[in-house]
Amino acid sequence: MTVSDPDLALLARFQETGDAEAFGEIVRRYAAAVYATCHRILHDPGSAEDAAQETFYRLMTRPHRVTASLGGWLHRAATRLALDIQRSDAARRRREAAYEATQALDATSWAEVAPQLDASLAALPDDVREILVRHFLRGESQADLAAELGTSPATLSRRMKLAVEMLREQMNCRGVSVAPVLLFNLLMQNGPTATTVGLKAALGKLQLYCAAKNGVRPFSWAEAFRSLPQSIHAARWAIAAALLSLLMSTLFTTAVRQIDWRPARPSAAPVEAEKPKAVATSHRPGRQEAYGIAGEIAPMIK
């Protein structure tokens, strides 16, 4: 993770893996802007710290709700929380009712602009509120914003002027009339505000809670060296078990191959030797037998 990672990339890493370092980088980037937003509304450091801490807690538990602009979402969430705290005070509700009965105030100072600034910002479209929050409340330069948004500095300057004009119109609807140039200068002069020590400590605890909640433990070289012998011992047993399993598999394969699995053929019956057949031959008398027969027949003829 680097400090140049986009906000949504850090948020996606935290949402998918519970990366506490990614969440800590988000806190580092926006803690001052969120605290300043809450302080402008509540005018009380303690209440502003509570609202800022609750804002980041909601981000930690509901990261899926951020879809387009992390800075804009944080500002809107902080504004709503601070306004809820403010409305819970009966005295503040009475002052709001009395203020709504009066006509529009021609603001000439930051003290007159600040009470309605954040409610007016929250009413703007996401893309407009994004560049106002990042430039005026976080202190990012227009050149850096133009490079990140892939546009020219001149184009971003025109967009910035249009955004300030839209903010001025929103403030006018809430009873505060201020000139565009004056509003621009007041925003430049009252930008990022340093966080308090108490808020830094509370956000640090929140980050530790986030790491513990997601099962992430900070890396420790001392703990790694302490667990090294146990890791080596466990590795030895794992290697021995693997070798034994390989040996058993080899022996089993060899034994199976030596078995003749072909079915036995039936044995053939012994074949008796055929006796030679007697060949019938016609009897022809020899010459001497012929003479003897002739001698016997001759006296009978006489």
PDB file of C-alpha atoms in Angstrom:
ATOM      1  CA  MET A   1       0.000   0.000   0.000  1.00  0.00           C
ATOM      2  CA  THR A   2       1.236   3.458  -0.932  1.00  0.00           C
ATOM      3  CA  VAL A   3       0.038   6.903  -0.004  1.00  0.00           C
ATOM      4  CA  SER A   4      -0.868   7.485  -3.662  1.00  0.00           C
ATOM      5  CA  ASP A   5      -3.513   4.741  -3.717  1.00  0.00           C
ATOM      6  CA  PRO A   6      -6.962   6.111  -4.664  1.00  0.00           C
ATOM      7  CA  ASP A   7      -9.513   6.429  -1.909  1.00  0.00           C
ATOM      8  CA  LEU A   8     -11.885   3.842  -3.377  1.00  0.00           C
ATOM      9  CA  ALA A   9      -9.031   1.338  -3.835  1.00  0.00           C
ATOM     10  CA  LEU A  10      -8.171   1.626  -0.139  1.00  0.00           C
ATOM     11  CA  LEU A  11     -11.820   1.266   0.802  1.00  0.00           C
ATOM     12  CA  ALA A  12     -12.234  -1.806  -1.433  1.00  0.00           C
ATOM     13  CA  ARG A  13      -9.150  -3.415   0.145  1.00  0.00           C
ATOM     14  CA  PHE A  14     -10.545  -2.790   3.621  1.00  0.00           C
ATOM     15  CA  GLN A  15     -13.999  -4.087   2.666  1.00  0.00           C
ATOM     16  CA  GLU A  16     -12.675  -7.277   1.033  1.00  0.00           C
ATOM     17  CA  THR A  17      -9.834  -8.243   3.371  1.00  0.00           C
ATOM     18  CA  GLY A  18     -10.317  -6.136   6.495  1.00  0.00           C
ATOM     19  CA  ASP A  19      -6.963  -4.409   5.869  1.00  0.00           C
ATOM     20  CA  ALA A  20      -6.477  -2.217   8.952  1.00  0.00           C
ATOM     21  CA  GLU A  21      -3.623  -0.319   7.299  1.00  0.00           C
ATOM     22  CA  ALA A  22      -5.911   0.706   4.435  1.00  0.00           C
ATOM     23  CA  PHE A  23      -8.491   1.948   6.943  1.00  0.00           C
ATOM     24  CA  GLY A  24      -5.782   3.794   8.848  1.00  0.00           C
ATOM     25  CA  GLU A  25      -4.680   5.567   5.666  1.00  0.00           C
ATOM     26  CA  ILE A  26      -8.275   6.684   5.046  1.00  0.00           C
ATOM     27  CA  VAL A  27      -8.433   8.047   8.597  1.00  0.00           C
ATOM     28  CA  ARG A  28      -5.138   9.880   8.092  1.00  0.00           C
ATOM     29  CA  ARG A  29      -6.405  11.499   4.906  1.00  0.00           C
ATOM     30  CA  TYR A  30      -9.815  12.642   6.112  1.00  0.00           C
ATOM     31  CA  ALA A  31      -9.687  12.967   9.915  1.00  0.00           C
ATOM     32  CA  ALA A  32      -8.946  16.691   9.822  1.00  0.00           C
ATOM     33  CA  ALA A  33     -11.650  17.451   7.252  1.00  0.00           C
ATOM     34  CA  VAL A  34     -14.285  15.436   9.134  1.00  0.00           C
ATOM     35  CA  TYR A  35     -13.404  17.019  12.459  1.00  0.00           C
ATOM     36  CA  ALA A  36     -13.486  20.502  10.950  1.00  0.00           C
ATOM     37  CA  THR A  37     -16.938  19.802   9.503  1.00  0.00           C
ATOM     38  CA  CYS A  38     -18.301  18.691  12.863  1.00  0.00           C
ATOM     39  CA  HIS A  39     -16.675  21.592  14.698  1.00  0.00           C
ATOM     40  CA  ARG A  40     -18.139  24.189  12.332  1.00  0.00           C
ATOM     41  CA  ILE A  41     -21.623  22.905  13.092  1.00  0.00           C
ATOM     42  CA  LEU A  42     -21.338  22.183  16.808  1.00  0.00           C
ATOM     43  CA  HIS A  43     -18.837  24.874  17.943  1.00  0.00           C
ATOM     44  CA  ASP A  44     -17.698  22.495  20.665  1.00  0.00           C
ATOM     45  CA  PRO A  45     -14.464  20.427  20.519  1.00  0.00           C
ATOM     46  CA  GLY A  46     -15.827  17.563  22.610  1.00  0.00           C
ATOM     47  CA  SER A  47     -19.033  17.210  20.613  1.00  0.00           C
ATOM     48  CA  ALA A  48     -17.075  17.537  17.365  1.00  0.00           C
ATOM     49  CA  GLU A  49     -14.742  14.716  18.428  1.00  0.00           C
ATOM     50  CA  ASP A  50     -17.704  12.461  19.209  1.00  0.00           C
ATOM     51  CA  ALA A  51     -19.320  13.187  15.858  1.00  0.00           C
ATOM     52  CA  ALA A  52     -16.056  12.616  13.938  1.00  0.00           C
ATOM     53  CA  GLN A  53     -15.401   9.326  15.710  1.00  0.00           C
ATOM     54  CA  GLU A  54     -18.956   8.160  14.994  1.00  0.00           C
ATOM     55  CA  THR A  55     -18.500   9.097  11.328  1.00  0.00           C
ATOM     56  CA  PHE A  56     -15.475   6.837  10.907  1.00  0.00           C
ATOM     57  CA  TYR A  57     -17.159   4.076  12.889  1.00  0.00           C
ATOM     58  CA  ARG A  58     -20.045   4.143  10.434  1.00  0.00           C
ATOM     59  CA  LEU A  59     -17.564   3.960   7.568  1.00  0.00           C
ATOM     60  CA  MET A  60     -15.893   0.948   9.195  1.00  0.00           C
ATOM     61  CA  THR A  61     -19.187  -0.915   9.676  1.00  0.00           C
ATOM     62  CA  ARG A  62     -20.870   0.182   6.429  1.00  0.00           C
ATOM     63  CA  PRO A  63     -18.136   0.509   3.763  1.00  0.00           C
ATOM     64  CA  HIS A  64     -20.465  -0.872   1.072  1.00  0.00           C
ATOM     65  CA  ARG A  65     -22.534   2.319   1.208  1.00  0.00           C
ATOM     66  CA  VAL A  66     -19.750   4.331  -0.430  1.00  0.00           C
ATOM     67  CA  THR A  67     -20.162   4.012  -4.189  1.00  0.00           C
ATOM     68  CA  ALA A  68     -18.739   7.130  -5.855  1.00  0.00           C
ATOM     69  CA  SER A  69     -16.844   9.534  -3.606  1.00  0.00           C
ATOM     70  CA  LEU A  70     -15.282   8.659  -0.270  1.00  0.00           C
ATOM     71  CA  GLY A  71     -14.602  12.291   0.647  1.00  0.00           C
ATOM     72  CA  GLY A  72     -18.120  13.320  -0.259  1.00  0.00           C
ATOM     73  CA  TRP A  73     -19.627  10.435   1.700  1.00  0.00           C
ATOM     74  CA  LEU A  74     -17.583  11.235   4.802  1.00  0.00           C
ATOM     75  CA  HIS A  75     -18.503  14.885   4.641  1.00  0.00           C
ATOM     76  CA  ARG A  76     -22.186  14.139   4.244  1.00  0.00           C
ATOM     77  CA  ALA A  77     -22.150  11.559   7.054  1.00  0.00           C
ATOM     78  CA  ALA A  78     -20.297  13.944   9.390  1.00  0.00           C
ATOM     79  CA  THR A  79     -22.693  16.743   8.544  1.00  0.00           C
ATOM     80  CA  ARG A  80     -25.748  14.646   9.256  1.00  0.00           C
ATOM     81  CA  LEU A  81     -24.354  13.392  12.540  1.00  0.00           C
ATOM     82  CA  ALA A  82     -23.407  16.858  13.677  1.00  0.00           C
ATOM     83  CA  LEU A  83     -26.801  18.213  12.711  1.00  0.00           C
ATOM     84  CA  ASP A  84     -28.513  15.430  14.632  1.00  0.00           C
ATOM     85  CA  ILE A  85     -26.497  16.334  17.718  1.00  0.00           C
ATOM     86  CA  GLN A  86     -27.316  19.944  17.169  1.00  0.00           C
ATOM     87  CA  ARG A  87     -31.048  19.328  16.806  1.00  0.00           C
ATOM     88  CA  SER A  88     -31.076  17.336  20.024  1.00  0.00           C
ATOM     89  CA  ASP A  89     -30.351  20.514  21.931  1.00  0.00           C
ATOM     90  CA  ALA A  90     -33.545  22.424  22.633  1.00  0.00           C
ATOM     91  CA  ALA A  91     -31.758  25.768  22.778  1.00  0.00           C
ATOM     92  CA  ARG A  92     -30.324  25.218  19.305  1.00  0.00           C
ATOM     93  CA  ARG A  93     -33.756  24.351  17.930  1.00  0.00           C
ATOM     94  CA  ARG A  94     -35.110  27.613  19.331  1.00  0.00           C
ATOM     95  CA  ARG A  95     -32.283  29.577  17.707  1.00  0.00           C
ATOM     96  CA  GLU A  96     -32.936  27.844  14.378  1.00  0.00           C
ATOM     97  CA  ALA A  97     -36.658  28.710  14.546  1.00  0.00           C
ATOM     98  CA  ALA A  98     -35.867  32.342  15.312  1.00  0.00           C
ATOM     99  CA  TYR A  99     -33.302  32.439  12.530  1.00  0.00           C
ATOM    100  CA  GLU A 100     -35.719  31.038   9.934  1.00  0.00           C
ATOM    101  CA  ALA A 101     -38.160  33.866  10.743  1.00  0.00           C
ATOM    102  CA  THR A 102     -35.643  36.521   9.754  1.00  0.00           C
ATOM    103  CA  GLN A 103     -34.676  37.614   6.251  1.00  0.00           C
ATOM    104  CA  ALA A 104     -31.537  36.595   4.439  1.00  0.00           C
ATOM    105  CA  LEU A 105     -28.350  37.768   6.111  1.00  0.00           C
ATOM    106  CA  ASP A 106     -25.683  39.500   4.060  1.00  0.00           C
ATOM    107  CA  ALA A 107     -22.678  37.582   5.308  1.00  0.00           C
ATOM    108  CA  THR A 108     -19.311  39.315   5.388  1.00  0.00           C
ATOM    109  CA  SER A 109     -17.326  37.058   7.747  1.00  0.00           C
ATOM    110  CA  TRP A 110     -16.547  33.412   8.314  1.00  0.00           C
ATOM    111  CA  ALA A 111     -18.586  33.371  11.523  1.00  0.00           C
ATOM    112  CA  GLU A 112     -21.668  34.216   9.484  1.00  0.00           C
ATOM    113  CA  VAL A 113     -20.927  31.740   6.685  1.00  0.00           C
ATOM    114  CA  ALA A 114     -19.776  28.711   8.705  1.00  0.00           C
ATOM    115  CA  PRO A 115     -23.126  27.779  10.371  1.00  0.00           C
ATOM    116  CA  GLN A 116     -24.780  27.083   6.986  1.00  0.00           C
ATOM    117  CA  LEU A 117     -21.753  25.938   5.000  1.00  0.00           C
ATOM    118  CA  ASP A 118     -21.891  22.200   5.622  1.00  0.00           C
ATOM    119  CA  ALA A 119     -25.653  21.849   5.221  1.00  0.00           C
ATOM    120  CA  SER A 120     -25.304  23.650   1.884  1.00  0.00           C
ATOM    121  CA  LEU A 121     -22.420  21.394   0.831  1.00  0.00           C
ATOM    122  CA  ALA A 122     -24.416  18.289   1.714  1.00  0.00           C
ATOM    123  CA  ALA A 123     -27.205  19.396  -0.632  1.00  0.00           C
ATOM    124  CA  LEU A 124     -24.911  19.570  -3.677  1.00  0.00           C
ATOM    125  CA  PRO A 125     -24.445  16.748  -6.225  1.00  0.00           C
ATOM    126  CA  ASP A 126     -21.712  14.246  -5.412  1.00  0.00           C
ATOM    127  CA  ASP A 127     -19.238  15.343  -8.090  1.00  0.00           C
ATOM    128  CA  VAL A 128     -19.608  19.030  -7.181  1.00  0.00           C
ATOM    129  CA  ARG A 129     -19.276  18.396  -3.446  1.00  0.00           C
ATOM    130  CA  GLU A 130     -16.239  16.168  -4.114  1.00  0.00           C
ATOM    131  CA  ILE A 131     -14.057  18.856  -5.654  1.00  0.00           C
ATOM    132  CA  LEU A 132     -15.104  21.467  -3.059  1.00  0.00           C
ATOM    133  CA  VAL A 133     -14.351  19.162  -0.124  1.00  0.00           C
ATOM    134  CA  ARG A 134     -11.001  18.017  -1.485  1.00  0.00           C
ATOM    135  CA  HIS A 135      -9.811  21.473  -2.522  1.00  0.00           C
ATOM    136  CA  PHE A 136     -11.061  23.679   0.297  1.00  0.00           C
ATOM    137  CA  LEU A 137     -11.508  21.331   3.265  1.00  0.00           C
ATOM    138  CA  ARG A 138      -8.602  18.948   2.616  1.00  0.00           C
ATOM    139  CA  GLY A 139      -6.279  21.462   0.980  1.00  0.00           C
ATOM    140  CA  GLU A 140      -5.533  19.540  -2.247  1.00  0.00           C
ATOM    141  CA  SER A 141      -4.285  21.714  -5.079  1.00  0.00           C
ATOM    142  CA  GLN A 142      -6.283  22.192  -8.249  1.00  0.00           C
ATOM    143  CA  ALA A 143      -3.321  20.868 -10.283  1.00  0.00           C
ATOM    144  CA  ASP A 144      -3.347  17.554  -8.368  1.00  0.00           C
ATOM    145  CA  LEU A 145      -7.113  17.248  -8.697  1.00  0.00           C
ATOM    146  CA  ALA A 146      -6.942  17.950 -12.432  1.00  0.00           C
ATOM    147  CA  ALA A 147      -4.270  15.278 -12.913  1.00  0.00           C
ATOM    148  CA  GLU A 148      -6.269  12.697 -10.952  1.00  0.00           C
ATOM    149  CA  LEU A 149      -9.527  13.486 -12.743  1.00  0.00           C
ATOM    150  CA  GLY A 150      -7.804  13.432 -16.123  1.00  0.00           C
ATOM    151  CA  THR A 151      -8.652  17.005 -17.103  1.00  0.00           C
ATOM    152  CA  SER A 152      -6.769  20.226 -17.695  1.00  0.00           C
ATOM    153  CA  PRO A 153      -6.178  22.786 -14.907  1.00  0.00           C
ATOM    154  CA  ALA A 154      -8.182  25.366 -16.882  1.00  0.00           C
ATOM    155  CA  THR A 155     -11.182  23.024 -17.115  1.00  0.00           C
ATOM    156  CA  LEU A 156     -10.982  22.219 -13.415  1.00  0.00           C
ATOM    157  CA  SER A 157     -10.777  25.927 -12.586  1.00  0.00           C
ATOM    158  CA  ARG A 158     -14.023  26.530 -14.468  1.00  0.00           C
ATOM    159  CA  ARG A 159     -15.642  23.619 -12.676  1.00  0.00           C
ATOM    160  CA  MET A 160     -14.451  25.015  -9.347  1.00  0.00           C
ATOM    161  CA  LYS A 161     -16.013  28.416 -10.045  1.00  0.00           C
ATOM    162  CA  LEU A 162     -19.294  26.773 -11.031  1.00  0.00           C
ATOM    163  CA  ALA A 163     -19.205  24.659  -7.851  1.00  0.00           C
ATOM    164  CA  VAL A 164     -18.664  27.719  -5.668  1.00  0.00           C
ATOM    165  CA  GLU A 165     -21.600  29.435  -7.391  1.00  0.00           C
ATOM    166  CA  MET A 166     -23.838  26.411  -6.737  1.00  0.00           C
ATOM    167  CA  LEU A 167     -22.731  26.439  -3.091  1.00  0.00           C
ATOM    168  CA  ARG A 168     -23.539  30.127  -2.840  1.00  0.00           C
ATOM    169  CA  GLU A 169     -27.051  29.480  -4.167  1.00  0.00           C
ATOM    170  CA  GLN A 170     -27.602  26.739  -1.608  1.00  0.00           C
ATOM    171  CA  MET A 171     -26.483  29.049   1.196  1.00  0.00           C
ATOM    172  CA  ASN A 172     -28.776  31.767  -0.090  1.00  0.00           C
ATOM    173  CA  CYS A 173     -31.704  29.344   0.172  1.00  0.00           C
ATOM    174  CA  ARG A 174     -30.773  28.915   3.837  1.00  0.00           C
ATOM    175  CA  GLY A 175     -30.837  32.613   4.595  1.00  0.00           C
ATOM    176  CA  VAL A 176     -27.160  33.511   4.045  1.00  0.00           C
ATOM    177  CA  SER A 177     -26.282  35.763   1.122  1.00  0.00           C
ATOM    178  CA  VAL A 178     -22.593  36.017   0.281  1.00  0.00           C
ATOM    179  CA  ALA A 179     -20.737  37.252  -2.776  1.00  0.00           C
ATOM    180  CA  PRO A 180     -18.965  34.531  -4.864  1.00  0.00           C
ATOM    181  CA  VAL A 181     -15.517  36.131  -4.553  1.00  0.00           C
ATOM    182  CA  LEU A 182     -15.927  36.615  -0.805  1.00  0.00           C
ATOM    183  CA  LEU A 183     -17.145  33.042  -0.359  1.00  0.00           C
ATOM    184  CA  PHE A 184     -14.141  31.743  -2.346  1.00  0.00           C
ATOM    185  CA  ASN A 185     -11.700  33.726  -0.190  1.00  0.00           C
ATOM    186  CA  LEU A 186     -13.351  32.657   3.067  1.00  0.00           C
ATOM    187  CA  LEU A 187     -13.130  29.020   2.024  1.00  0.00           C
ATOM    188  CA  MET A 188      -9.443  29.395   1.153  1.00  0.00           C
ATOM    189  CA  GLN A 189      -8.653  31.090   4.463  1.00  0.00           C
ATOM    190  CA  ASN A 190     -10.556  28.582   6.628  1.00  0.00           C
ATOM    191  CA  GLY A 191      -9.639  25.258   5.086  1.00  0.00           C
ATOM    192  CA  PRO A 192      -8.127  22.213   6.793  1.00  0.00           C
ATOM    193  CA  THR A 193      -8.150  22.163  10.593  1.00  0.00           C
ATOM    194  CA  ALA A 194      -5.731  20.134  12.697  1.00  0.00           C
ATOM    195  CA  THR A 195      -7.235  17.327  14.720  1.00  0.00           C
ATOM    196  CA  THR A 196      -7.074  17.305  18.493  1.00  0.00           C
ATOM    197  CA  VAL A 197      -4.974  14.927  20.547  1.00  0.00           C
ATOM    198  CA  GLY A 198      -8.104  13.328  21.970  1.00  0.00           C
ATOM    199  CA  LEU A 199      -9.531  12.628  18.520  1.00  0.00           C
ATOM    200  CA  LYS A 200      -6.236  11.121  17.305  1.00  0.00           C
ATOM    201  CA  ALA A 201      -6.182   8.793  20.302  1.00  0.00           C
ATOM    202  CA  ALA A 202      -9.819   7.781  19.793  1.00  0.00           C
ATOM    203  CA  LEU A 203      -9.266   7.087  16.084  1.00  0.00           C
ATOM    204  CA  GLY A 204      -6.155   5.062  16.907  1.00  0.00           C
ATOM    205  CA  LYS A 205      -8.224   2.904  19.246  1.00  0.00           C
ATOM    206  CA  LEU A 206     -10.836   2.558  16.512  1.00  0.00           C
ATOM    207  CA  GLN A 207      -8.169   1.306  14.100  1.00  0.00           C
ATOM    208  CA  LEU A 208      -6.963  -1.248  16.672  1.00  0.00           C
ATOM    209  CA  TYR A 209     -10.544  -2.371  17.187  1.00  0.00           C
ATOM    210  CA  CYS A 210     -10.898  -2.734  13.436  1.00  0.00           C
ATOM    211  CA  ALA A 211      -7.775  -4.915  13.263  1.00  0.00           C
ATOM    212  CA  ALA A 212      -8.931  -7.105  16.170  1.00  0.00           C
ATOM    213  CA  LYS A 213     -12.438  -7.405  14.707  1.00  0.00           C
ATOM    214  CA  ASN A 214     -11.070  -8.765  11.438  1.00  0.00           C
ATOM    215  CA  GLY A 215      -8.512 -11.054  13.070  1.00  0.00           C
ATOM    216  CA  VAL A 216      -5.504  -9.006  11.948  1.00  0.00           C
ATOM    217  CA  ARG A 217      -2.585  -8.809  14.380  1.00  0.00           C
ATOM    218  CA  PRO A 218       0.270  -6.329  13.959  1.00  0.00           C
ATOM    219  CA  PHE A 219       3.529  -7.994  12.857  1.00  0.00           C
ATOM    220  CA  SER A 220       6.150  -8.406  15.559  1.00  0.00           C
ATOM    221  CA  TRP A 221       9.708  -9.597  14.895  1.00  0.00           C
ATOM    222  CA  ALA A 222      10.097 -10.624  18.541  1.00  0.00           C
ATOM    223  CA  GLU A 223       7.005 -12.791  18.398  1.00  0.00           C
ATOM    224  CA  ALA A 224       8.154 -14.260  15.078  1.00  0.00           C
ATOM    225  CA  PHE A 225      11.530 -15.311  16.550  1.00  0.00           C
ATOM    226  CA  ARG A 226       9.860 -16.733  19.652  1.00  0.00           C
ATOM    227  CA  SER A 227       7.601 -18.931  17.547  1.00  0.00           C
ATOM    228  CA  LEU A 228      10.405 -19.980  15.160  1.00  0.00           C
ATOM    229  CA  PRO A 229      11.388 -23.229  17.003  1.00  0.00           C
ATOM    230  CA  GLN A 230       7.764 -24.334  17.154  1.00  0.00           C
ATOM    231  CA  SER A 231       7.375 -23.601  13.459  1.00  0.00           C
ATOM    232  CA  ILE A 232      10.485 -25.667  12.616  1.00  0.00           C
ATOM    233  CA  HIS A 233       9.264 -28.561  14.789  1.00  0.00           C
ATOM    234  CA  ALA A 234       5.859 -28.489  13.120  1.00  0.00           C
ATOM    235  CA  ALA A 235       7.515 -28.360   9.690  1.00  0.00           C
ATOM    236  CA  ARG A 236       9.592 -31.463  10.499  1.00  0.00           C
ATOM    237  CA  TRP A 237       6.504 -33.447  11.428  1.00  0.00           C
ATOM    238  CA  ALA A 238       4.734 -32.266   8.296  1.00  0.00           C
ATOM    239  CA  ILE A 239       7.660 -33.344   6.075  1.00  0.00           C
ATOM    240  CA  ALA A 240       7.890 -36.745   7.826  1.00  0.00           C
ATOM    241  CA  ALA A 241       4.150 -37.325   7.367  1.00  0.00           C
ATOM    242  CA  ALA A 242       4.400 -36.410   3.685  1.00  0.00           C
ATOM    243  CA  LEU A 243       7.350 -38.795   3.119  1.00  0.00           C
ATOM    244  CA  LEU A 244       5.557 -41.629   4.936  1.00  0.00           C
ATOM    245  CA  SER A 245       2.449 -41.075   2.841  1.00  0.00           C
ATOM    246  CA  LEU A 246       4.552 -41.120  -0.353  1.00  0.00           C
ATOM    247  CA  LEU A 247       6.304 -44.354   0.716  1.00  0.00           C
ATOM    248  CA  MET A 248       3.007 -46.131   1.508  1.00  0.00           C
ATOM    249  CA  SER A 249       1.558 -45.026  -1.809  1.00  0.00           C
ATOM    250  CA  THR A 250       4.631 -46.336  -3.691  1.00  0.00           C
ATOM    251  CA  LEU A 251       4.501 -49.730  -1.922  1.00  0.00           C
ATOM    252  CA  PHE A 252       0.806 -50.106  -2.566  1.00  0.00           C
ATOM    253  CA  THR A 253       1.216 -49.260  -6.262  1.00  0.00           C
ATOM    254  CA  THR A 254       4.070 -51.769  -6.626  1.00  0.00           C
ATOM    255  CA  ALA A 255       2.064 -54.523  -4.946  1.00  0.00           C
ATOM    256  CA  VAL A 256      -0.955 -53.915  -7.130  1.00  0.00           C
ATOM    257  CA  ARG A 257       1.116 -54.058 -10.306  1.00  0.00           C
ATOM    258  CA  GLN A 258       2.553 -57.479  -9.390  1.00  0.00           C
ATOM    259  CA  ILE A 259      -0.873 -59.094  -9.118  1.00  0.00           C
ATOM    260  CA  ASP A 260      -2.136 -60.835 -12.332  1.00  0.00           C
ATOM    261  CA  TRP A 261      -5.684 -59.612 -12.560  1.00  0.00           C
ATOM    262  CA  ARG A 262      -6.501 -61.589 -15.787  1.00  0.00           C
ATOM    263  CA  PRO A 263      -9.182 -64.329 -15.348  1.00  0.00           C
ATOM    264  CA  ALA A 264      -7.932 -67.975 -15.490  1.00  0.00           C
ATOM    265  CA  ARG A 265      -8.751 -69.912 -18.685  1.00  0.00           C
ATOM    266  CA  PRO A 266     -10.444 -73.401 -18.413  1.00  0.00           C
ATOM    267  CA  SER A 267      -7.981 -76.300 -18.935  1.00  0.00           C
ATOM    268  CA  ALA A 268      -8.450 -78.336 -22.138  1.00  0.00           C
ATOM    269  CA  ALA A 269      -9.334 -82.051 -21.870  1.00  0.00           C
ATOM    270  CA  PRO A 270      -6.503 -84.416 -22.867  1.00  0.00           C
ATOM    271  CA  VAL A 271      -6.808 -85.455 -26.419  1.00  0.00           C
ATOM    272  CA  GLU A 272      -6.448 -89.206 -26.927  1.00  0.00           C
ATOM    273  CA  ALA A 273      -4.208 -90.256 -29.702  1.00  0.00           C
ATOM    274  CA  GLU A 274      -6.268 -91.482 -32.551  1.00  0.00           C
ATOM    275  CA  LYS A 275      -5.638 -95.057 -33.449  1.00  0.00           C
ATOM    276  CA  PRO A 276      -4.728 -95.631 -37.008  1.00  0.00           C
ATOM    277  CA  LYS A 277      -7.665 -96.993 -38.896  1.00  0.00           C
ATOM    278  CA  ALA A 278      -7.259-100.261 -40.643  1.00  0.00           C
ATOM    279  CA  VAL A 279      -7.186 -99.831 -44.318  1.00  0.00           C
ATOM    280  CA  ALA A 280      -9.196-102.465 -46.136  1.00  0.00           C
ATOM    281  CA  THR A 281      -7.302-103.837 -49.091  1.00  0.00           C
ATOM    282  CA  SER A 282      -8.392-106.372 -51.635  1.00  0.00           C
ATOM    283  CA  HIS A 283      -6.582-109.773 -51.369  1.00  0.00           C
ATOM    284  CA  ARG A 284      -4.740-110.705 -54.457  1.00  0.00           C
ATOM    285  CA  PRO A 285      -3.381-114.345 -54.514  1.00  0.00           C
ATOM    286  CA  GLY A 286       0.279-114.813 -55.146  1.00  0.00           C
ATOM    287  CA  ARG A 287       1.744-116.651 -58.067  1.00  0.00           C
ATOM    288  CA  GLN A 288       2.361-119.904 -56.162  1.00  0.00           C
ATOM    289  CA  GLU A 289      -1.197-119.970 -54.799  1.00  0.00           C
ATOM    290  CA  ALA A 290      -2.499-119.543 -58.311  1.00  0.00           C
ATOM    291  CA  TYR A 291      -0.533-122.528 -59.560  1.00  0.00           C
ATOM    292  CA  GLY A 292      -1.789-124.690 -56.699  1.00  0.00           C
ATOM    293  CA  ILE A 293      -5.438-123.867 -57.418  1.00  0.00           C
ATOM    294  CA  ALA A 294      -4.944-124.577 -61.097  1.00  0.00           C
ATOM    295  CA  GLY A 295      -3.458-127.959 -60.269  1.00  0.00           C
ATOM    296  CA  GLU A 296      -6.478-128.907 -58.184  1.00  0.00           C
ATOM    297  CA  ILE A 297      -8.995-127.878 -60.847  1.00  0.00           C
ATOM    298  CA  ALA A 298      -7.286-129.623 -63.775  1.00  0.00           C
ATOM    299  CA  PRO A 299      -8.160-133.333 -62.859  1.00  0.00           C
ATOM    300  CA  MET A 300     -11.740-132.274 -62.269  1.00  0.00           C
ATOM    301  CA  ILE A 301     -12.042-130.954 -65.793  1.00  0.00           C
ATOM    302  CA  LYS A 302     -10.725-134.155 -67.312  1.00  0.00           C
TER     303      LYS A 302
END
